[in-house]
Amino acid sequence: MGIRKIGPFDLILCGMRTADSDTAQVGPQLAEELDLPHVTRVEMLQRTKNLFRVERVSDGFREILEVSAPALFTIASKGIVHLPAWSKSKRPLLNTLSSPGTWKI
């Protein structure tokens, strides 16, 4: 509900690890709830116009995918996400919500 409250968005980034397990289910479940395309274990992310170019490794194979916005990605624990084109944007890059006892980044 918090994401819907924020309003229109192009991108949601999720982590893969949680404090209680390592199942990586939150991102895909959230994407399903919001009816968004999603990719897991992302190691590189670039945006060109309305497309995201995503690189990931799955079962030992490197894949390069293109996904239209809005989309959700879970970031691989050792991955690096490149956002160079967005650094010149006049819009805020991140909107965050937090509640007591959580970290706000």
Short mmCIF file of N, CA and C in Angstrom, two decimals, residues 51 58 64 72 78 80 94 99:
data_model
loop_
_atom_site.label_atom_id
_atom_site.label_comp_id
_atom_site.label_asym_id
_atom_site.label_seq_id
_atom_site.Cartn_x
_atom_site.Cartn_y
_atom_site.Cartn_z
N LEU A 51 12.90 1.89 -21.52
CA LEU A 51 13.33 0.50 -21.35
C LEU A 51 14.46 0.40 -20.34
N SER A 58 21.87 -16.51 -13.96
CA SER A 58 20.93 -17.50 -13.46
C SER A 58 21.43 -18.89 -13.86
N ILE A 64 20.96 -11.12 -20.70
CA ILE A 64 20.69 -9.68 -20.87
C ILE A 64 19.25 -9.57 -21.35
N LEU A 72 10.06 -3.92 -11.57
CA LEU A 72 10.66 -4.20 -10.27
C LEU A 72 11.84 -5.14 -10.49
N LYS A 78 25.98 -9.27 -4.74
CA LYS A 78 27.27 -8.74 -5.14
C LYS A 78 27.18 -7.86 -6.37
N ILE A 80 26.32 -4.64 -8.88
CA ILE A 80 26.48 -3.20 -8.87
C ILE A 80 25.45 -2.64 -9.83
N LEU A 94 14.91 8.95 -5.58
CA LEU A 94 14.36 8.00 -4.63
C LEU A 94 13.26 8.61 -3.80
N SER A 99 8.88 3.41 8.76
CA SER A 99 8.07 3.39 9.97
C SER A 99 9.01 3.22 11.15
#
